[in-house]
Amino acid sequence: EAQVTQNPRYLITVTGKKLTVTCSQNMNHEYMSWYRQDPGLGLRQIYYSMNVEVTDKGDVPEGYKVSRKEKRNFPLILESPSPNQTSLYFCASSRLAGGTDTQYFGPGTRLTVL
Amino acid sequence: KNQVEQSPQSLIILEGKNCTLQCNYTVSPFSNLRWYKQDTGRGPVSLTIMTFSENTKSNGRYTATLDADTKQSSLHITASQLSDSASYICVVSLSGYALNFGKGTSLLVTP
């Protein structure tokens, strides 16, 4: 089954404790992206990747890091989480970055930073 | 700053009725416009994608229209069902990878 998976689905952590949210897709997609969703603000792009070893900042990259060493994986790293990073995070992928390719979203990771 | 504005913020309709959601944008240059459906606590699911040359696109009971001259799009839902209760998000693309998201319209369909 074609899908985007994220782990963990739920995470409660404390300020300053490094964490990684994994994202994996099995569709051989080139483009992957991370979003955060907050009430009243909608979805905002954190980082995106056009292909392996090619990443770029989205609208809200501060406090986050990403890497794309393999085509299927695109982990989101919070080196020193803070309470304002409490949010619902979505990973997404599409075949290509441009054009009208459908973007597939993962199920989401709900992160709480205390 | 590119903007995507959706209206109304929320909407309640009776099962079986039709409804129309609006999306106005100021994104330029425009590449394509997408409508997503997001159930509570789940990831968005693509409904339609339209390029600037397309005026309408249907997906079952969902029909999206686009007027690139006035920079307006609408999503029409026909014969609503309880399962249509969700948030509907309009997304406008500059170049395919730069996506501008609206804040969504929350739709509740009641029996």
XYZ file of N, CA and C in Angstrom:
675
model
N 0.842 -1.193 0.000
C 0.000 0.000 0.000
C 0.878 1.243 0.000
N 0.585 2.179 -0.925
C 1.328 3.428 -0.999
C 1.005 4.282 0.217
N 2.057 4.710 0.918
C 1.766 5.497 2.103
C 2.982 6.271 2.583
N 2.666 7.268 3.415
C 3.673 8.038 4.137
C 3.478 7.702 5.615
N 4.539 7.267 6.259
C 4.445 6.904 7.666
C 5.291 7.856 8.500
N 4.816 8.104 9.702
C 5.520 8.963 10.644
C 5.590 8.261 11.982
N 6.704 8.466 12.656
C 6.848 7.938 14.009
C 7.676 8.888 14.858
N 7.273 9.078 16.131
C 6.068 8.498 16.730
C 4.823 9.279 16.330
N 3.678 8.765 16.645
C 2.431 9.479 16.376
C 2.135 10.498 17.477
N 2.550 10.183 18.683
C 2.358 11.080 19.815
C 3.657 11.119 20.616
N 4.017 12.315 21.077
C 5.250 12.448 21.855
C 5.106 13.599 22.828
N 5.404 13.313 24.087
C 5.484 14.337 25.111
C 6.927 14.366 25.593
N 7.530 15.532 25.570
C 8.925 15.645 25.965
C 9.119 16.910 26.794
N 10.357 17.124 27.217
C 10.660 18.310 28.019
C 11.569 19.240 27.242
N 11.565 20.473 27.627
C 12.382 21.493 26.970
C 13.844 21.089 26.946
N 14.429 21.202 25.735
C 15.859 20.967 25.593
C 16.276 19.544 25.282
N 15.365 18.612 25.339
C 15.721 17.214 25.075
C 15.569 16.901 23.592
N 16.694 16.660 22.944
C 16.707 16.438 21.497
C 15.779 15.308 21.098
N 15.082 15.519 19.985
C 14.203 14.456 19.492
C 14.199 14.430 17.970
N 13.828 13.287 17.442
C 13.716 13.104 15.991
C 12.368 12.481 15.671
N 11.691 13.055 14.704
C 10.454 12.489 14.179
C 10.779 11.919 12.799
N 10.524 10.640 12.635
C 10.876 10.011 11.362
C 9.717 10.104 10.375
N 10.076 10.126 9.112
C 9.099 10.131 8.020
C 9.631 9.229 6.919
N 8.788 8.349 6.431
C 9.207 7.442 5.380
C 8.084 7.280 4.370
N 8.459 7.234 3.080
C 7.457 6.996 2.032
C 7.928 5.844 1.138
N 6.957 5.075 0.653
C 7.280 3.882 -0.138
C 6.883 4.040 -1.602
N 6.802 5.291 -2.068
C 6.328 5.557 -3.422
C 7.439 6.051 -4.349
N 8.676 6.015 -3.885
C 9.827 6.479 -4.668
C 9.681 7.952 -5.074
N 9.060 8.734 -4.192
C 8.851 10.148 -4.490
C 10.136 10.937 -4.299
N 10.318 11.933 -5.168
C 11.491 12.791 -5.046
C 11.291 13.896 -4.005
N 10.087 14.433 -3.952
C 9.829 15.598 -3.122
C 9.224 15.187 -1.786
N 9.796 15.725 -0.701
C 9.244 15.505 0.632
C 9.264 16.820 1.387
N 8.353 16.921 2.342
C 8.203 18.198 3.035
C 7.679 17.974 4.440
N 8.011 18.893 5.338
C 7.488 18.891 6.693
C 6.658 20.147 6.929
N 5.513 19.951 7.632
C 4.626 21.051 7.984
C 4.299 20.965 9.461
N 3.960 22.108 10.008
C 3.353 22.115 11.325
C 1.987 22.789 11.208
N 1.065 22.319 12.042
C -0.292 22.853 11.990
C -0.701 23.294 13.379
N -1.056 24.548 13.501
C -1.466 25.121 14.776
C -2.834 25.760 14.627
N -3.640 25.713 15.681
C -5.001 26.287 15.617
C -4.957 27.748 15.189
N -5.804 28.074 14.222
C -5.898 29.453 13.757
C -4.818 29.873 12.788
N -3.805 29.020 12.597
C -2.702 29.385 11.698
C -2.631 28.499 10.462
N -3.295 27.385 10.489
C -3.246 26.502 9.336
C -1.915 25.777 9.226
N -1.689 25.189 8.090
C -0.453 24.447 7.828
C 0.648 25.405 7.384
N 1.826 25.244 7.971
C 2.976 26.055 7.584
C 4.145 25.142 7.292
N 4.845 25.437 6.206
C 5.937 24.584 5.770
C 7.202 24.874 6.578
N 7.852 23.811 7.050
C 9.061 23.952 7.848
C 10.295 23.812 6.962
N 10.420 22.680 6.315
C 11.498 22.393 5.390
C 10.951 21.528 4.267
N 11.641 21.549 3.138
C 11.300 20.633 2.071
C 12.570 20.116 1.411
N 12.401 19.031 0.664
C 13.538 18.411 -0.014
C 13.136 18.040 -1.430
N 13.916 18.518 -2.390
C 13.628 18.230 -3.791
C 14.131 16.840 -4.182
N 15.149 16.361 -3.487
C 15.698 15.031 -3.780
C 16.756 14.723 -2.728
N 17.401 13.596 -2.858
C 18.444 13.198 -1.900
C 19.507 14.293 -1.821
N 19.849 14.654 -0.590
C 20.877 15.647 -0.297
C 20.510 17.065 -0.723
N 19.253 17.294 -1.095
C 18.811 18.636 -1.480
C 17.662 19.057 -0.574
N 17.938 19.996 0.329
C 16.897 20.469 1.238
C 16.885 21.991 1.237
N 15.749 22.553 1.641
C 15.657 24.013 1.696
C 14.626 24.411 2.740
N 14.766 25.657 3.223
C 13.888 26.151 4.266
C 12.520 26.505 3.712
N 11.512 26.254 4.550
C 10.171 26.707 4.243
C 9.892 28.018 4.948
N 8.678 28.176 5.421
C 8.286 29.433 6.053
C 8.713 29.553 7.517
N 8.804 28.429 8.215
C 9.093 28.466 9.656
C 10.183 27.468 10.027
N 11.427 27.635 9.559
C 12.470 26.641 9.784
C 13.205 26.764 11.119
N 13.003 27.868 11.841
C 13.798 28.109 13.047
C 13.535 27.024 14.085
N 14.626 26.463 14.615
C 14.527 25.455 15.658
C 14.425 24.036 15.130
N 14.477 23.872 13.823
C 14.361 22.552 13.207
C 15.543 22.275 12.296
N 15.844 20.995 12.143
C 16.817 20.535 11.160
C 16.236 19.346 10.433
N 16.711 19.126 9.219
C 16.285 17.964 8.444
C 17.497 17.386 7.738
N 17.331 16.171 7.251
C 18.352 15.562 6.411
C 17.656 14.650 5.408
N 18.288 14.455 4.265
C 17.718 13.558 3.248
C 18.867 12.729 2.673
N 19.225 11.712 3.394
C 20.320 10.828 2.980
C 19.836 9.690 2.088
N 18.572 9.342 2.240
C 17.962 8.314 1.392
C 16.688 8.899 0.812
N 16.296 8.398 -0.340
C 15.129 8.944 -1.002
C 13.857 8.755 -0.178
N 13.740 7.627 0.506
C 12.496 7.314 1.182
C 12.336 7.986 2.537
N 13.427 8.457 3.145
C 13.355 8.976 4.510
C 13.661 10.465 4.611
N 12.940 11.138 5.475
C 13.135 12.577 5.638
C 12.853 12.931 7.106
N 13.792 12.667 8.002
C 13.556 12.914 9.423
C 13.581 14.397 9.780
N 12.783 14.745 10.768
C 12.732 16.102 11.314
C 13.387 16.072 12.690
N 14.366 16.932 12.886
C 15.144 16.931 14.117
C 14.918 18.228 14.876
N 14.602 18.086 16.156
C 14.512 19.242 17.038
C 15.660 19.123 18.028
N 16.696 19.919 17.834
C 17.912 19.809 18.644
C 17.650 20.193 20.099
N 16.883 21.241 20.300
C 16.584 21.714 21.657
C 15.136 22.218 21.675
N 14.202 21.293 21.795
C 12.784 21.674 21.699
C 12.377 22.697 22.755
N 11.460 23.560 22.358
C 10.898 24.549 23.281
C 9.380 24.447 23.232
N 8.698 24.962 24.264
C 7.232 24.842 24.313
C 6.523 25.407 23.082
N 7.109 26.405 22.417
C 6.432 26.958 21.234
C 6.524 26.034 20.014
N 7.184 24.905 20.179
C 7.204 23.891 19.120
C 6.164 22.805 19.366
N 5.371 22.972 20.403
C 4.218 22.104 20.606
C 3.261 22.317 19.444
N 2.986 21.236 18.732
C 2.202 21.378 17.507
C 1.866 20.007 16.944
N 1.090 20.018 15.862
C 0.804 18.815 15.091
C 1.657 18.884 13.827
N 2.477 17.865 13.629
C 3.429 17.869 12.515
C 3.020 16.854 11.456
N 3.130 17.284 10.199
C 2.822 16.404 9.077
C 4.000 16.349 8.118
N 4.280 15.142 7.674
C 5.228 14.920 6.600
C 4.416 14.650 5.339
N 4.942 15.052 4.194
C 4.232 14.834 2.934
C 5.232 14.528 1.835
N 4.758 13.847 0.805
C 5.634 13.568 -0.334
C 4.850 13.633 -1.624
N 5.564 13.898 -2.716
C 4.961 13.842 -4.042
C 6.032 13.375 -5.023
N 5.583 12.893 -6.176
C 6.500 12.315 -7.155
C 7.564 13.322 -7.571
N 7.100 14.513 -7.904
C 8.013 15.583 -8.285
C 7.658 16.837 -7.503
N 8.517 17.816 -7.517
C 8.256 19.054 -6.792
C 7.318 19.967 -7.563
N 7.463 20.035 -8.836
C 6.672 20.967 -9.614
C 5.444 20.328 -10.209
N 4.733 21.090 -11.006
C 3.583 20.564 -11.716
C 2.410 20.276 -10.813
N 1.628 19.314 -11.181
C 0.372 19.044 -10.484
C 0.357 17.672 -9.829
N 1.507 17.201 -9.429
C 1.536 15.906 -8.754
C 0.829 15.978 -7.414
N 0.073 14.936 -7.112
C -0.629 14.863 -5.835
C 0.366 14.744 -4.698
N 0.129 15.503 -3.651
C 0.962 15.426 -2.452
C 0.254 14.535 -1.437
N 0.970 13.557 -0.943
C 0.414 12.615 0.019
C 0.943 12.962 1.407
N 0.031 13.045 2.360
C 0.397 13.409 3.722
C 0.436 12.174 4.628
N 1.316 12.235 5.604
C 1.350 11.219 6.638
C 0.239 11.446 7.645
N 0.139 10.572 8.643
C -0.964 10.638 9.611
C -0.784 11.707 10.682
N 0.406 12.280 10.769
C 0.635 13.331 11.748
C 1.328 12.841 13.008
N 2.089 13.744 13.617
C 2.738 13.503 14.908
C 2.362 14.654 15.829
N 1.713 14.300 16.915
C 1.319 15.345 17.873
C 2.415 15.451 18.930
N 3.079 16.595 18.946
C 4.208 16.821 19.854
C 3.834 17.832 20.922
N 4.124 17.468 22.158
C 3.951 18.381 23.287
C 5.297 18.567 23.962
N 5.726 19.827 24.076
C 6.994 20.133 24.749
C 6.671 20.865 26.049
N 7.064 20.256 27.167
C 6.741 20.841 28.475
C 7.857 21.715 28.989
N 3.724 39.682 0.736
C 3.501 38.359 1.279
C 2.319 37.735 0.553
N 2.525 36.530 0.009
C 1.423 35.857 -0.669
C 0.351 35.460 0.320
N -0.890 35.606 -0.091
C -2.008 35.354 0.803
C -3.031 34.427 0.166
N -3.559 33.553 0.963
C -4.673 32.706 0.550
C -5.732 32.844 1.628
N -6.870 33.426 1.276
C -7.938 33.665 2.225
C -9.136 32.772 1.911
N -9.633 32.093 2.931
C -10.777 31.215 2.735
C -11.978 31.720 3.527
N -13.160 31.500 2.937
C -14.389 31.869 3.639
C -15.490 30.871 3.302
N -16.440 30.655 4.207
C -16.405 31.151 5.575
C -15.390 30.381 6.419
N -15.160 30.836 7.634
C -14.265 30.096 8.536
C -14.883 28.769 8.921
N -16.193 28.797 9.166
C -16.896 27.578 9.524
C -18.300 27.621 8.936
N -18.865 26.441 8.787
C -20.154 26.310 8.115
C -20.865 25.086 8.653
N -22.160 25.231 8.927
C -22.978 24.099 9.355
C -24.108 23.944 8.347
N -24.265 22.736 7.805
C -25.344 22.495 6.852
C -26.044 21.182 7.182
N -27.250 21.034 6.666
C -27.998 19.799 6.873
C -27.574 18.761 5.838
N -27.564 17.540 6.274
C -27.255 16.421 5.381
C -28.146 16.480 4.140
N -27.526 16.281 2.990
C -28.266 16.309 1.740
C -28.237 17.648 1.022
N -27.888 18.706 1.765
C -27.834 20.028 1.149
C -26.503 20.230 0.426
N -26.500 21.215 -0.475
C -25.276 21.604 -1.162
C -24.615 22.767 -0.434
N -23.325 22.943 -0.671
C -22.646 24.112 -0.110
C -21.466 24.494 -0.999
N -21.029 25.749 -0.854
C -19.900 26.251 -1.620
C -18.926 26.963 -0.703
N -17.671 26.590 -0.815
C -16.600 27.197 -0.034
C -15.763 28.077 -0.955
N -15.280 29.189 -0.415
C -14.573 30.166 -1.240
C -13.095 30.258 -0.885
N -12.301 30.583 -1.904
C -10.871 30.786 -1.718
C -10.439 31.948 -2.600
N -9.889 32.987 -1.995
C -9.338 34.123 -2.744
C -7.836 34.161 -2.499
N -7.071 34.441 -3.528
C -5.631 34.420 -3.359
C -4.988 35.605 -4.059
N -3.787 35.922 -3.577
C -3.030 37.000 -4.199
C -1.672 36.477 -4.665
N -1.520 35.155 -4.654
C -0.260 34.534 -5.054
C 0.037 34.839 -6.517
N 1.252 35.226 -6.799
C 1.652 35.492 -8.175
C 3.162 35.298 -8.317
N 3.659 34.676 -9.361
C 2.884 34.048 -10.429
C 2.278 32.722 -9.973
N 1.146 32.430 -10.527
C 0.353 31.288 -10.089
C 0.704 30.050 -10.898
N 0.853 28.912 -10.227
C 1.142 27.663 -10.908
C -0.074 26.738 -10.891
N -0.530 26.409 -9.705
C -1.727 25.583 -9.610
C -2.422 25.804 -8.271
N -3.667 25.382 -8.210
C -4.473 25.536 -7.002
C -5.039 24.183 -6.620
N -4.934 23.884 -5.338
C -5.359 22.570 -4.838
C -6.386 22.746 -3.726
N -7.289 21.797 -3.651
C -8.203 21.709 -2.526
C -7.926 20.383 -1.813
N -7.830 20.473 -0.480
C -7.624 19.294 0.344
C -8.779 19.157 1.334
N -9.049 17.920 1.715
C -9.984 17.631 2.791
C -9.174 17.062 3.953
N -9.401 17.617 5.148
C -8.694 17.110 6.320
C -9.674 16.736 7.412
N -9.767 15.444 7.692
C -10.556 14.979 8.821
C -9.799 15.293 10.107
N -10.534 15.472 11.182
C -9.938 15.855 12.464
C -8.847 14.867 12.866
N -7.654 15.396 13.149
C -6.564 14.563 13.622
C -5.860 13.744 12.547
N -6.228 13.950 11.302
C -5.611 13.186 10.205
C -4.909 14.112 9.224
N -4.098 13.521 8.367
C -3.422 14.307 7.360
C -4.373 14.717 6.238
N -4.102 15.852 5.588
C -4.952 16.278 4.469
C -4.913 15.278 3.319
N -6.027 15.213 2.611
C -6.141 14.342 1.448
C -6.517 15.195 0.249
N -5.821 15.011 -0.848
C -6.048 15.824 -2.034
C -7.416 15.536 -2.656
N -8.149 16.598 -2.989
C -9.433 16.472 -3.676
C -9.285 16.826 -5.157
N -8.747 18.012 -5.426
C -8.581 18.462 -6.810
C -7.310 19.280 -6.946
N -6.774 19.271 -8.142
C -5.639 20.124 -8.495
C -5.952 20.757 -9.837
N -5.830 22.087 -9.927
C -6.118 22.786 -11.183
C -4.967 23.704 -11.547
N -4.610 23.713 -12.824
C -3.648 24.690 -13.312
C -4.395 25.961 -13.698
N -3.648 27.002 -14.054
C -4.268 28.295 -14.360
C -5.162 28.214 -15.593
N -4.949 27.202 -16.424
C -5.725 27.088 -17.659
C -7.023 26.306 -17.484
N -7.221 25.738 -16.301
C -8.422 24.950 -16.060
C -9.461 25.773 -15.302
N -10.715 25.642 -15.695
C -11.787 26.375 -15.039
C -12.528 25.551 -14.004
N -12.551 24.262 -14.212
C -13.293 23.404 -13.303
C -12.686 22.010 -13.257
N -12.817 21.380 -12.104
C -12.335 20.009 -11.923
C -13.230 19.332 -10.920
N -13.671 18.120 -11.252
C -14.589 17.398 -10.364
C -13.952 16.140 -9.803
N -14.403 15.785 -8.625
C -13.985 14.545 -7.971
C -15.211 14.044 -7.215
N -16.012 13.238 -7.898
C -17.252 12.757 -7.281
C -18.195 13.907 -7.011
N -18.599 14.058 -5.751
C -19.539 15.120 -5.389
C -18.844 16.464 -5.165
N -17.551 16.499 -5.318
C -16.776 17.734 -5.142
C -16.444 18.332 -6.515
N -16.756 19.620 -6.678
C -16.414 20.318 -7.906
C -15.708 21.620 -7.557
N -14.515 21.768 -8.071
C -13.751 22.997 -7.845
C -13.791 23.848 -9.095
N -13.896 25.149 -8.912
C -13.838 26.077 -10.037
C -12.711 27.067 -9.793
N -12.213 27.611 -10.864
C -11.102 28.554 -10.770
C -11.301 29.684 -11.753
N -11.171 30.911 -11.257
C -11.164 32.093 -12.113
C -9.821 32.777 -11.886
N -8.884 32.516 -12.783
C -7.533 33.041 -12.617
C -7.482 34.556 -12.791
N -8.454 35.110 -13.500
C -8.473 36.569 -13.694
C -8.803 37.285 -12.394
N -9.793 36.781 -11.679
C -10.191 37.407 -10.413
C -9.481 36.773 -9.222
N -8.702 35.736 -9.467
C -7.962 35.028 -8.414
C -8.909 34.489 -7.353
N -9.916 33.791 -7.836
C -10.885 33.193 -6.936
C -11.119 31.743 -7.317
N -11.330 30.933 -6.287
C -11.679 29.535 -6.503
C -12.800 29.181 -5.549
N -13.588 28.204 -5.942
C -14.632 27.720 -5.056
C -14.660 26.202 -5.090
N -15.113 25.638 -3.995
C -15.316 24.189 -3.907
C -16.782 23.960 -3.595
N -17.466 23.284 -4.508
C -18.886 23.023 -4.351
C -19.077 21.568 -3.953
N -19.828 21.353 -2.895
C -20.121 19.992 -2.434
C -21.600 19.740 -2.668
N -21.877 18.696 -3.397
C -23.253 18.362 -3.767
C -23.785 17.249 -2.875
N -25.055 17.397 -2.481
C -25.731 16.352 -1.704
C -24.856 15.894 -0.540
N -24.582 16.805 0.370
C -23.624 16.554 1.451
C -23.979 15.316 2.277
N -22.928 14.677 2.782
C -23.075 13.509 3.643
C -22.389 13.803 4.977
N -22.750 13.027 5.975
C -22.154 13.238 7.304
C -20.633 13.126 7.231
N -20.149 12.266 6.359
C -18.702 12.061 6.222
C -17.978 13.246 5.573
N -18.738 14.194 5.072
C -18.111 15.404 4.511
C -17.669 16.363 5.609
N -18.086 16.117 6.837
C -17.669 16.957 7.962
C -16.151 16.888 8.093
N -15.509 18.033 7.896
C -14.040 18.075 7.864
C -13.624 19.521 7.666
N -12.316 19.711 7.632
C -11.779 21.017 7.260
C -11.345 20.947 5.804
N -11.653 21.993 5.040
C -11.300 22.032 3.616
C -10.290 23.149 3.404
N -9.161 22.772 2.853
C -8.032 23.672 2.759
C -7.718 23.989 1.302
N -7.584 25.266 1.017
C -7.202 25.734 -0.312
C -5.696 25.994 -0.307
N -4.993 25.505 -1.302
C -3.544 25.658 -1.368
C -3.163 26.180 -2.747
N -2.428 27.263 -2.773
C -2.015 27.855 -4.045
C -0.513 27.706 -4.188
N -0.101 27.235 -5.351
C 1.305 26.966 -5.596
C 1.920 28.005 -6.507
N 3.110 28.479 -6.093
C 3.852 29.393 -6.941
C 4.581 28.641 -8.042
N 5.321 27.607 -7.613
C 6.161 26.907 -8.583
C 6.104 25.401 -8.374
N 5.130 24.957 -7.635
C 5.004 23.519 -7.391
C 5.514 23.128 -6.044
N 6.677 23.658 -5.638
C 7.169 23.271 -4.324
C 6.976 24.359 -3.284
N 6.671 25.567 -3.689
C 6.367 26.632 -2.734
C 4.856 26.699 -2.607
N 4.317 26.131 -1.544
C 2.877 26.029 -1.371
C 2.402 27.042 -0.346
N 1.323 27.748 -0.677
C 0.713 28.710 0.233
C -0.635 28.162 0.680
N -0.763 27.918 1.973
C -1.953 27.281 2.517
C -2.926 28.311 3.062
N -4.225 28.125 2.765
C -5.252 28.852 3.468
C -5.455 28.236 4.839
N -6.194 28.921 5.699
C -6.410 28.420 7.057
C -7.537 27.410 7.133
N -8.262 27.258 6.035
C -9.278 26.224 5.988
C -10.668 26.704 6.357
N -11.653 25.977 5.867
C -13.055 26.151 6.257
C -13.490 24.874 6.955
N -14.022 25.035 8.157
C -14.493 23.881 8.918
C -15.961 23.639 8.599
N -16.248 22.485 8.030
C -17.616 22.146 7.639
C -18.182 21.083 8.560
N -19.380 21.334 9.057
C -20.099 20.348 9.858
C -21.412 20.033 9.161
N -21.611 18.768 8.853
C -22.852 18.311 8.254
C -23.661 17.604 9.333
N -24.861 18.087 9.565
C -25.689 17.528 10.634
C -26.867 16.732 10.069
N -27.316 15.729 10.837
C -28.433 14.892 10.352
C -29.732 15.688 10.268
